[in-house]
CSV table of N, CA and C in Angstrom, one decimal:
chain,number,residue,atom,x,y,z
A,14,MET,N,20.8,-17.6,23.3
A,14,MET,CA,20.0,-15.9,23.4
A,14,MET,C,21.4,-15.2,23.3
A,15,SER,N,21.5,-14.3,22.2
A,15,SER,CA,22.6,-13.6,22.1
A,15,SER,C,22.0,-11.8,22.3
A,16,THR,N,23.1,-11.3,22.5
A,16,THR,CA,22.8,-9.8,23.1
A,16,THR,C,22.3,-8.8,21.7
A,17,ILE,N,21.6,-8.1,22.0
A,17,ILE,CA,21.1,-7.2,21.1
A,17,ILE,C,21.2,-5.8,21.4
A,18,PHE,N,21.9,-5.0,20.5
A,18,PHE,CA,22.5,-3.4,20.9
A,18,PHE,C,21.3,-2.4,20.2
A,19,GLU,N,20.5,-2.3,21.1
A,19,GLU,CA,19.1,-1.7,20.4
A,19,GLU,C,19.1,-0.4,19.9
A,20,SER,N,20.5,0.4,20.6
A,20,SER,CA,20.3,1.8,20.1
A,20,SER,C,21.7,2.1,20.5
A,21,PHE,N,22.4,3.5,20.0
A,21,PHE,CA,23.2,3.8,20.4
A,21,PHE,C,23.5,5.4,20.5
A,22,SER,N,23.3,6.1,21.8
A,22,SER,CA,23.1,7.4,22.1
A,22,SER,C,24.6,8.3,22.2
A,23,PRO,N,25.4,9.0,21.8
A,23,PRO,CA,26.6,9.3,22.5
A,23,PRO,C,26.1,10.8,23.2
A,24,ASN,N,26.5,10.4,24.6
A,24,ASN,CA,26.6,11.5,25.5
A,24,ASN,C,27.3,12.5,25.4
A,25,LEU,N,27.5,13.6,25.0
A,25,LEU,CA,28.7,14.5,25.0
A,25,LEU,C,29.0,15.6,26.2
A,26,LEU,N,30.2,15.4,26.7
A,26,LEU,CA,30.1,16.6,27.8
A,26,LEU,C,30.3,18.1,27.0
A,27,THR,N,29.7,18.9,27.4
A,27,THR,CA,29.6,20.1,27.0
A,27,THR,C,29.8,21.4,28.0
A,28,ASP,N,30.5,22.2,27.8
A,28,ASP,CA,30.6,23.5,28.7
A,28,ASP,C,30.1,24.8,27.9
A,29,LYS,N,29.4,24.6,26.8
A,29,LYS,CA,28.7,25.3,26.1
A,29,LYS,C,27.2,24.9,25.5
A,30,MET,N,26.6,24.7,26.6
A,30,MET,CA,25.2,24.1,26.3
A,30,MET,C,24.4,24.7,25.3
A,31,GLU,N,24.4,26.1,25.2
A,31,GLU,CA,23.1,26.6,24.6
A,31,GLU,C,23.8,26.7,23.1
A,32,GLU,N,25.4,27.0,23.0
A,32,GLU,CA,25.7,27.0,21.9
A,32,GLU,C,25.8,25.5,21.0
A,33,SER,N,26.1,24.7,22.3
A,33,SER,CA,26.1,23.3,21.2
A,33,SER,C,24.3,23.0,20.8
A,34,ILE,N,23.6,23.5,21.8
A,34,ILE,CA,22.1,23.1,21.2
A,34,ILE,C,21.9,23.8,20.0
A,35,ALA,N,22.2,25.1,19.7
A,35,ALA,CA,21.8,25.7,18.4
A,35,ALA,C,22.8,24.8,17.3
A,36,PHE,N,24.0,24.7,17.6
A,36,PHE,CA,24.6,23.8,16.6
A,36,PHE,C,24.0,22.5,16.0
A,37,TYR,N,23.3,21.7,16.8
A,37,TYR,CA,22.8,20.3,16.7
A,37,TYR,C,21.5,20.5,16.0
A,38,GLU,N,20.8,21.6,16.5
A,38,GLU,CA,19.5,21.9,15.7
A,38,GLU,C,19.6,22.8,14.8
A,39,LYS,N,20.1,23.9,15.0
A,39,LYS,CA,20.3,24.6,13.3
A,39,LYS,C,20.9,24.4,11.9
A,40,VAL,N,22.6,23.7,12.6
A,40,VAL,CA,23.2,23.2,11.8
A,40,VAL,C,22.7,21.4,11.1
A,41,MET,N,22.7,21.0,12.3
A,41,MET,CA,22.8,19.2,11.9
A,41,MET,C,21.3,19.1,11.6
A,42,GLY,N,20.1,19.7,12.0
A,42,GLY,CA,18.8,19.7,12.1
A,42,GLY,C,18.1,18.6,12.9
A,43,PHE,N,18.8,18.3,14.3
A,43,PHE,CA,18.4,17.3,15.1
A,43,PHE,C,17.4,18.4,15.8
A,44,GLU,N,16.3,17.9,16.6
A,44,GLU,CA,15.1,18.1,17.4
A,44,GLU,C,15.4,17.9,18.6
A,45,LYS,N,15.3,18.7,19.7
A,45,LYS,CA,15.4,18.8,21.2
A,45,LYS,C,14.0,17.6,21.6
A,46,ILE,N,14.2,16.8,22.2
A,46,ILE,CA,13.1,15.8,22.6
A,46,ILE,C,12.9,15.4,24.0
A,47,MET,N,13.9,15.5,24.7
A,47,MET,CA,13.7,15.6,26.1
A,47,MET,C,14.9,16.6,26.8
A,48,PHE,N,14.7,17.2,27.9
A,48,PHE,CA,15.6,18.1,28.4
A,48,PHE,C,15.6,18.0,29.7
A,49,VAL,N,16.5,18.5,30.7
A,49,VAL,CA,16.0,18.7,31.9
A,49,VAL,C,17.3,19.8,32.5
A,50,PRO,N,16.6,21.0,33.3
A,50,PRO,CA,15.6,21.1,33.6
A,50,PRO,C,14.8,21.8,32.5
A,51,GLU,N,12.9,21.7,32.8
A,51,GLU,CA,12.3,22.2,31.7
A,51,GLU,C,12.3,23.8,31.5
A,52,GLU,N,13.0,24.5,32.8
A,52,GLU,CA,12.9,25.8,32.9
A,52,GLU,C,14.7,25.9,32.4
A,53,GLY,N,14.6,27.5,31.9
A,53,GLY,CA,16.0,27.9,31.8
A,53,GLY,C,17.1,26.9,30.8
A,54,VAL,N,18.6,27.2,31.3
A,54,VAL,CA,19.2,26.2,30.4
A,54,VAL,C,19.3,24.9,31.1
A,55,PRO,N,19.3,24.2,30.0
A,55,PRO,CA,19.4,22.5,30.2
A,55,PRO,C,20.6,22.2,30.8
A,56,VAL,N,21.0,21.2,31.5
A,56,VAL,CA,22.1,20.6,32.1
A,56,VAL,C,22.1,19.0,31.4
A,57,TRP,N,21.1,18.7,30.7
A,57,TRP,CA,20.9,17.3,29.8
A,57,TRP,C,20.1,17.4,29.1
A,58,VAL,N,20.1,17.1,27.7
A,58,VAL,CA,19.1,17.4,26.8
A,58,VAL,C,19.7,16.0,25.6
A,59,MET,N,18.3,15.5,25.1
A,59,MET,CA,18.4,14.7,24.0
A,59,MET,C,18.2,15.3,22.9
A,60,LEU,N,18.8,15.0,21.6
A,60,LEU,CA,18.5,15.4,20.5
A,60,LEU,C,18.0,14.4,19.4
A,61,GLU,N,17.0,14.3,18.6
A,61,GLU,CA,16.9,13.2,17.5
A,61,GLU,C,17.0,13.7,16.3
A,62,ARG,N,17.4,12.9,14.9
A,62,ARG,CA,17.0,13.4,13.7
A,62,ARG,C,17.0,11.8,13.2
A,63,ASP,N,16.2,11.9,12.1
A,63,ASP,CA,16.3,10.5,11.4
A,63,ASP,C,16.6,9.1,12.2
A,64,GLY,N,15.8,9.2,13.1
A,64,GLY,CA,16.0,7.8,14.3
A,64,GLY,C,17.7,8.0,14.7
A,65,GLN,N,18.3,8.6,14.8
A,65,GLN,CA,19.6,8.8,15.4
A,65,GLN,C,19.4,10.0,16.7
A,66,SER,N,19.8,9.5,17.7
A,66,SER,CA,20.1,10.1,18.7
A,66,SER,C,21.1,10.5,19.4
A,67,ILE,N,21.4,11.8,20.1
A,67,ILE,CA,22.5,12.3,20.3
A,67,ILE,C,22.5,13.0,22.3
A,68,MET,N,23.1,12.6,23.0
A,68,MET,CA,23.0,13.9,24.3
A,68,MET,C,23.9,14.5,24.5
A,69,LEU,N,23.5,15.9,25.1
A,69,LEU,CA,24.4,16.6,25.4
A,69,LEU,C,24.5,16.6,27.1
A,70,GLN,N,25.7,16.9,28.0
A,70,GLN,CA,25.2,17.1,29.5
A,70,GLN,C,26.3,17.8,29.8
A,71,SER,N,26.2,18.9,30.7
A,71,SER,CA,27.0,20.0,31.4
A,71,SER,C,28.0,19.1,31.8
A,72,ARG,N,29.0,19.8,32.0
A,72,ARG,CA,30.0,19.3,32.9
A,72,ARG,C,29.8,19.1,34.3
A,73,GLU,N,28.8,19.9,35.1
A,73,GLU,CA,28.8,20.0,36.5
A,73,GLU,C,27.7,18.8,36.5
A,74,SER,N,26.9,18.4,35.6
A,74,SER,CA,25.9,17.5,36.0
A,74,SER,C,26.6,16.4,35.5
A,75,MET,N,27.3,16.0,34.5
A,75,MET,CA,27.9,14.8,34.2
A,75,MET,C,28.6,14.7,35.3
A,76,SER,N,29.8,15.3,35.8
A,76,SER,CA,30.8,15.2,37.0
A,76,SER,C,30.1,14.8,38.4
A,77,GLU,N,29.1,14.8,38.4
A,77,GLU,CA,28.2,14.7,39.6
A,77,GLU,C,27.8,13.1,39.3
A,78,GLU,N,27.6,12.7,38.2
A,78,GLU,CA,26.7,11.3,38.0
A,78,GLU,C,28.4,10.5,37.9
A,79,ILE,N,29.3,11.0,37.4
A,79,ILE,CA,30.6,10.4,37.2
A,79,ILE,C,31.8,11.0,37.2
A,80,PRO,N,32.3,10.5,38.8
A,80,PRO,CA,33.4,11.8,38.9
A,80,PRO,C,34.6,11.9,38.2
A,81,GLY,N,34.8,11.0,37.1
A,81,GLY,CA,36.0,11.2,36.2
A,81,GLY,C,36.1,12.2,35.3
A,82,PHE,N,34.7,12.8,35.4
A,82,PHE,CA,34.7,13.8,34.0
A,82,PHE,C,34.8,15.2,34.8
A,83,THR,N,35.4,15.2,35.8
A,83,THR,CA,35.8,16.7,36.4
A,83,THR,C,36.3,17.5,35.3
A,84,ASP,N,37.8,16.8,35.2
A,84,ASP,CA,39.0,17.5,34.7
A,84,ASP,C,39.1,17.2,33.2
A,85,MET,N,38.1,16.2,32.9
A,85,MET,CA,38.4,15.8,31.7
A,85,MET,C,38.3,17.0,30.5
A,86,LYS,N,39.0,16.7,29.6
A,86,LYS,CA,39.1,17.9,28.4
A,86,LYS,C,38.3,17.3,27.3
A,87,ASN,N,37.5,18.3,26.7
A,87,ASN,CA,36.4,18.0,25.8
A,87,ASN,C,37.2,17.9,24.8
A,88,GLY,N,36.4,17.3,23.6
A,88,GLY,CA,37.0,16.8,22.0
A,88,GLY,C,37.5,15.2,22.2
A,89,GLY,N,38.9,15.4,22.4
A,89,GLY,CA,39.4,14.2,22.7
A,89,GLY,C,39.9,13.6,21.4
A,90,SER,N,40.0,12.3,21.7
A,90,SER,CA,40.5,11.6,20.1
A,90,SER,C,39.0,10.7,19.9
A,91,LEU,N,38.1,11.0,19.8
A,91,LEU,CA,36.6,10.7,19.6
A,91,LEU,C,36.4,11.1,18.5
A,92,LEU,N,35.6,10.4,17.1
A,92,LEU,CA,35.3,11.1,15.9
A,92,LEU,C,34.4,10.3,15.6
A,93,PHE,N,33.1,11.2,15.1
A,93,PHE,CA,32.0,10.8,14.7
A,93,PHE,C,31.8,10.4,13.6
A,94,TYR,N,31.3,9.6,12.6
A,94,TYR,CA,31.3,9.2,11.4
A,94,TYR,C,29.5,9.2,11.2
A,95,TYR,N,29.5,9.9,10.0
A,95,TYR,CA,27.9,10.1,9.7
A,95,TYR,C,27.7,9.6,8.2
A,96,LYS,N,27.0,8.6,7.9
A,96,LYS,CA,26.6,8.6,6.4
A,96,LYS,C,25.3,9.2,6.0
A,97,ILE,N,25.5,10.3,5.3
A,97,ILE,CA,24.1,11.4,5.1
A,97,ILE,C,23.9,11.5,3.1
A,98,THR,N,23.1,11.5,3.0
A,98,THR,CA,22.7,12.2,1.6
A,98,THR,C,23.1,13.6,1.4
A,99,GLU,N,23.2,13.9,0.0
A,99,GLU,CA,23.0,15.6,-0.5
A,99,GLU,C,24.1,16.4,0.7
A,100,ILE,N,25.5,15.7,0.5
A,100,ILE,CA,26.6,16.1,0.9
A,100,ILE,C,27.1,17.4,1.1
A,101,ASP,N,27.0,17.6,-0.5
A,101,ASP,CA,27.3,19.0,-0.7
A,101,ASP,C,26.5,20.3,-0.5
A,102,ALA,N,25.4,20.1,-0.4
A,102,ALA,CA,24.2,20.9,0.1
A,102,ALA,C,24.3,21.1,1.7
A,103,PHE,N,24.6,20.0,2.6
A,103,PHE,CA,25.2,20.0,3.9
A,103,PHE,C,26.5,20.7,4.0
A,104,TYR,N,27.4,20.6,3.3
A,104,TYR,CA,28.5,21.4,3.5
A,104,TYR,C,28.2,22.7,2.9
A,105,LEU,N,27.6,23.2,2.2
A,105,LEU,CA,27.3,24.7,2.0
A,105,LEU,C,26.3,25.2,3.4
A,106,LYS,N,25.8,24.4,3.7
A,106,LYS,CA,24.7,25.0,4.8
A,106,LYS,C,26.2,25.3,6.1
A,107,CYS,N,27.0,24.0,6.4
A,107,CYS,CA,27.7,24.4,7.6
A,107,CYS,C,28.7,25.6,7.1
A,108,LYS,N,29.4,25.6,6.1
A,108,LYS,CA,30.1,26.7,5.6
A,108,LYS,C,29.2,28.3,5.8
A,109,GLU,N,28.1,28.0,5.1
A,109,GLU,CA,27.5,29.5,5.6
A,109,GLU,C,27.2,29.5,7.0
A,110,ALA,N,26.9,28.6,7.9
A,110,ALA,CA,26.8,28.7,9.5
A,110,ALA,C,27.8,29.0,10.4
A,111,GLY,N,29.2,29.2,9.5
A,111,GLY,CA,30.4,29.6,10.2
A,111,GLY,C,31.0,28.6,10.9
A,112,VAL,N,30.4,27.1,10.8
A,112,VAL,CA,31.1,25.9,11.5
A,112,VAL,C,32.6,25.8,11.0
A,113,GLU,N,33.3,25.3,11.8
A,113,GLU,CA,35.2,25.2,11.6
A,113,GLU,C,35.1,24.1,10.8
A,114,ILE,N,35.7,24.1,9.4
A,114,ILE,CA,36.0,23.0,8.4
A,114,ILE,C,37.3,22.7,8.7
A,115,VAL,N,37.3,21.5,9.3
A,115,VAL,CA,38.7,20.8,9.5
A,115,VAL,C,39.6,20.3,8.3
A,116,LYS,N,38.6,19.7,7.3
A,116,LYS,CA,39.0,18.9,6.3
A,116,LYS,C,38.2,19.1,5.3
A,117,GLU,N,38.8,20.0,4.1
A,117,GLU,CA,37.6,20.0,3.0
A,117,GLU,C,36.9,19.5,2.1
A,118,PRO,N,36.1,18.7,1.6
A,118,PRO,CA,35.5,17.7,0.6
A,118,PRO,C,36.6,17.3,-0.1
A,119,TYR,N,36.6,15.2,-0.2
A,119,TYR,CA,37.6,14.9,-0.7
A,119,TYR,C,37.0,13.6,-0.6
A,120,THR,N,37.3,13.0,-1.8
A,120,THR,CA,36.8,11.5,-2.2
A,120,THR,C,38.0,10.3,-1.9
A,121,THR,N,37.4,9.5,-0.7
A,121,THR,CA,38.3,8.8,-0.3
A,121,THR,C,38.8,7.3,-1.6
A,122,PHE,N,39.5,6.5,-0.8
A,122,PHE,CA,40.0,5.1,-1.7
A,122,PHE,C,38.9,4.5,-1.8
A,123,TYR,N,37.7,4.5,-0.6
A,123,TYR,CA,36.6,3.5,-0.9
A,123,TYR,C,35.5,4.2,-1.3
A,124,GLN,N,35.6,5.3,-2.3
A,124,GLN,CA,34.9,5.7,-3.0
A,124,GLN,C,33.5,6.5,-2.2
A,125,ALA,N,34.0,7.2,-1.3
A,125,ALA,CA,33.0,8.0,-0.4
A,125,ALA,C,33.5,9.8,-0.7
A,126,LYS,N,32.5,10.3,-0.7
A,126,LYS,CA,32.9,12.1,-0.7
A,126,LYS,C,32.7,12.2,0.8
A,127,GLU,N,33.6,12.9,1.5
A,127,GLU,CA,33.8,13.3,3.2
A,127,GLU,C,34.3,14.7,3.0
A,128,PHE,N,33.8,15.1,4.1
A,128,PHE,CA,34.5,16.4,4.5
A,128,PHE,C,34.2,16.5,6.2
A,129,VAL,N,35.1,17.2,6.9
A,129,VAL,CA,35.2,16.7,8.5
A,129,VAL,C,35.1,18.4,9.1
A,130,LEU,N,34.3,18.2,10.1
A,130,LEU,CA,34.4,19.8,10.7
A,130,LEU,C,34.1,19.5,12.6
A,131,ARG,N,34.3,20.7,13.3
A,131,ARG,CA,34.7,20.5,14.6
A,131,ARG,C,33.5,21.1,15.3
A,132,GLU,N,32.8,20.5,16.2
A,132,GLU,CA,31.5,20.9,16.5
A,132,GLU,C,32.0,21.8,17.5
A,133,PRO,N,31.0,22.3,18.5
A,133,PRO,CA,31.2,23.4,19.7
A,133,PRO,C,32.1,22.8,20.8
A,134,ASN,N,31.9,21.3,20.9
A,134,ASN,CA,32.6,20.9,22.1
A,134,ASN,C,34.0,20.6,22.0
A,135,GLY,N,34.3,20.5,20.5
A,135,GLY,CA,35.7,20.0,20.4
A,135,GLY,C,35.9,18.6,19.7
A,136,PHE,N,34.6,18.1,19.5
A,136,PHE,CA,34.6,16.7,19.0
A,136,PHE,C,34.8,16.7,17.1
A,137,LEU,N,35.2,16.0,16.7
A,137,LEU,CA,35.4,15.7,15.0
A,137,LEU,C,34.0,15.3,14.5
A,138,ILE,N,33.7,15.7,13.3
A,138,ILE,CA,32.7,14.9,12.9
A,138,ILE,C,32.9,14.6,11.3
A,139,VAL,N,32.7,13.4,10.7
A,139,VAL,CA,33.2,13.4,9.5
A,139,VAL,C,31.7,13.0,8.8
A,140,PHE,N,31.4,13.3,7.6
A,140,PHE,CA,30.2,13.5,6.9
A,140,PHE,C,30.7,12.9,5.5
A,141,ALA,N,30.0,11.5,5.0
A,141,ALA,CA,30.4,10.7,4.1
A,141,ALA,C,29.1,10.5,3.3
A,142,GLU,N,29.2,10.4,2.1
A,142,GLU,CA,28.2,10.1,0.8
A,142,GLU,C,28.9,9.0,0.0
A,143,ASP,N,28.4,8.2,-0.7
A,143,ASP,CA,29.1,7.1,-1.7
A,143,ASP,C,29.0,7.8,-2.8
A,144,VAL,N,30.1,7.7,-3.5
A,144,VAL,CA,30.1,8.6,-4.9
A,144,VAL,C,29.5,7.7,-6.1
A,145,GLN,N,28.9,7.9,-6.6
A,145,GLN,CA,28.0,7.1,-7.6
A,145,GLN,C,29.1,6.7,-8.8
């Protein structure tokens, strides 16, 4: 019997919960599907779009569960890579929302159009679409 990986849901440390939720909902188009607590500002939230999920968790909450997060810097050397459609329209949406664009659209040697942005917690996200 072989192990099956059923899903992959990054859990991002955040010191800016409300700003992070707004980014993932308004810019990225994700929808909140679970959050704790149900009243006030959440300390943990799961968002989903197109079968993809991402979690956000406050530093305090995450540090209670996993002690190593207390002094950890946000962002780090982690890079997210999303393959999407309609990249030009999505790029314009990000620009209009005032999102920090780290690298303007470019075409790679493997024939993908890409651009890179920085989300509110410092993580870099690459968006790519195959060039026809």
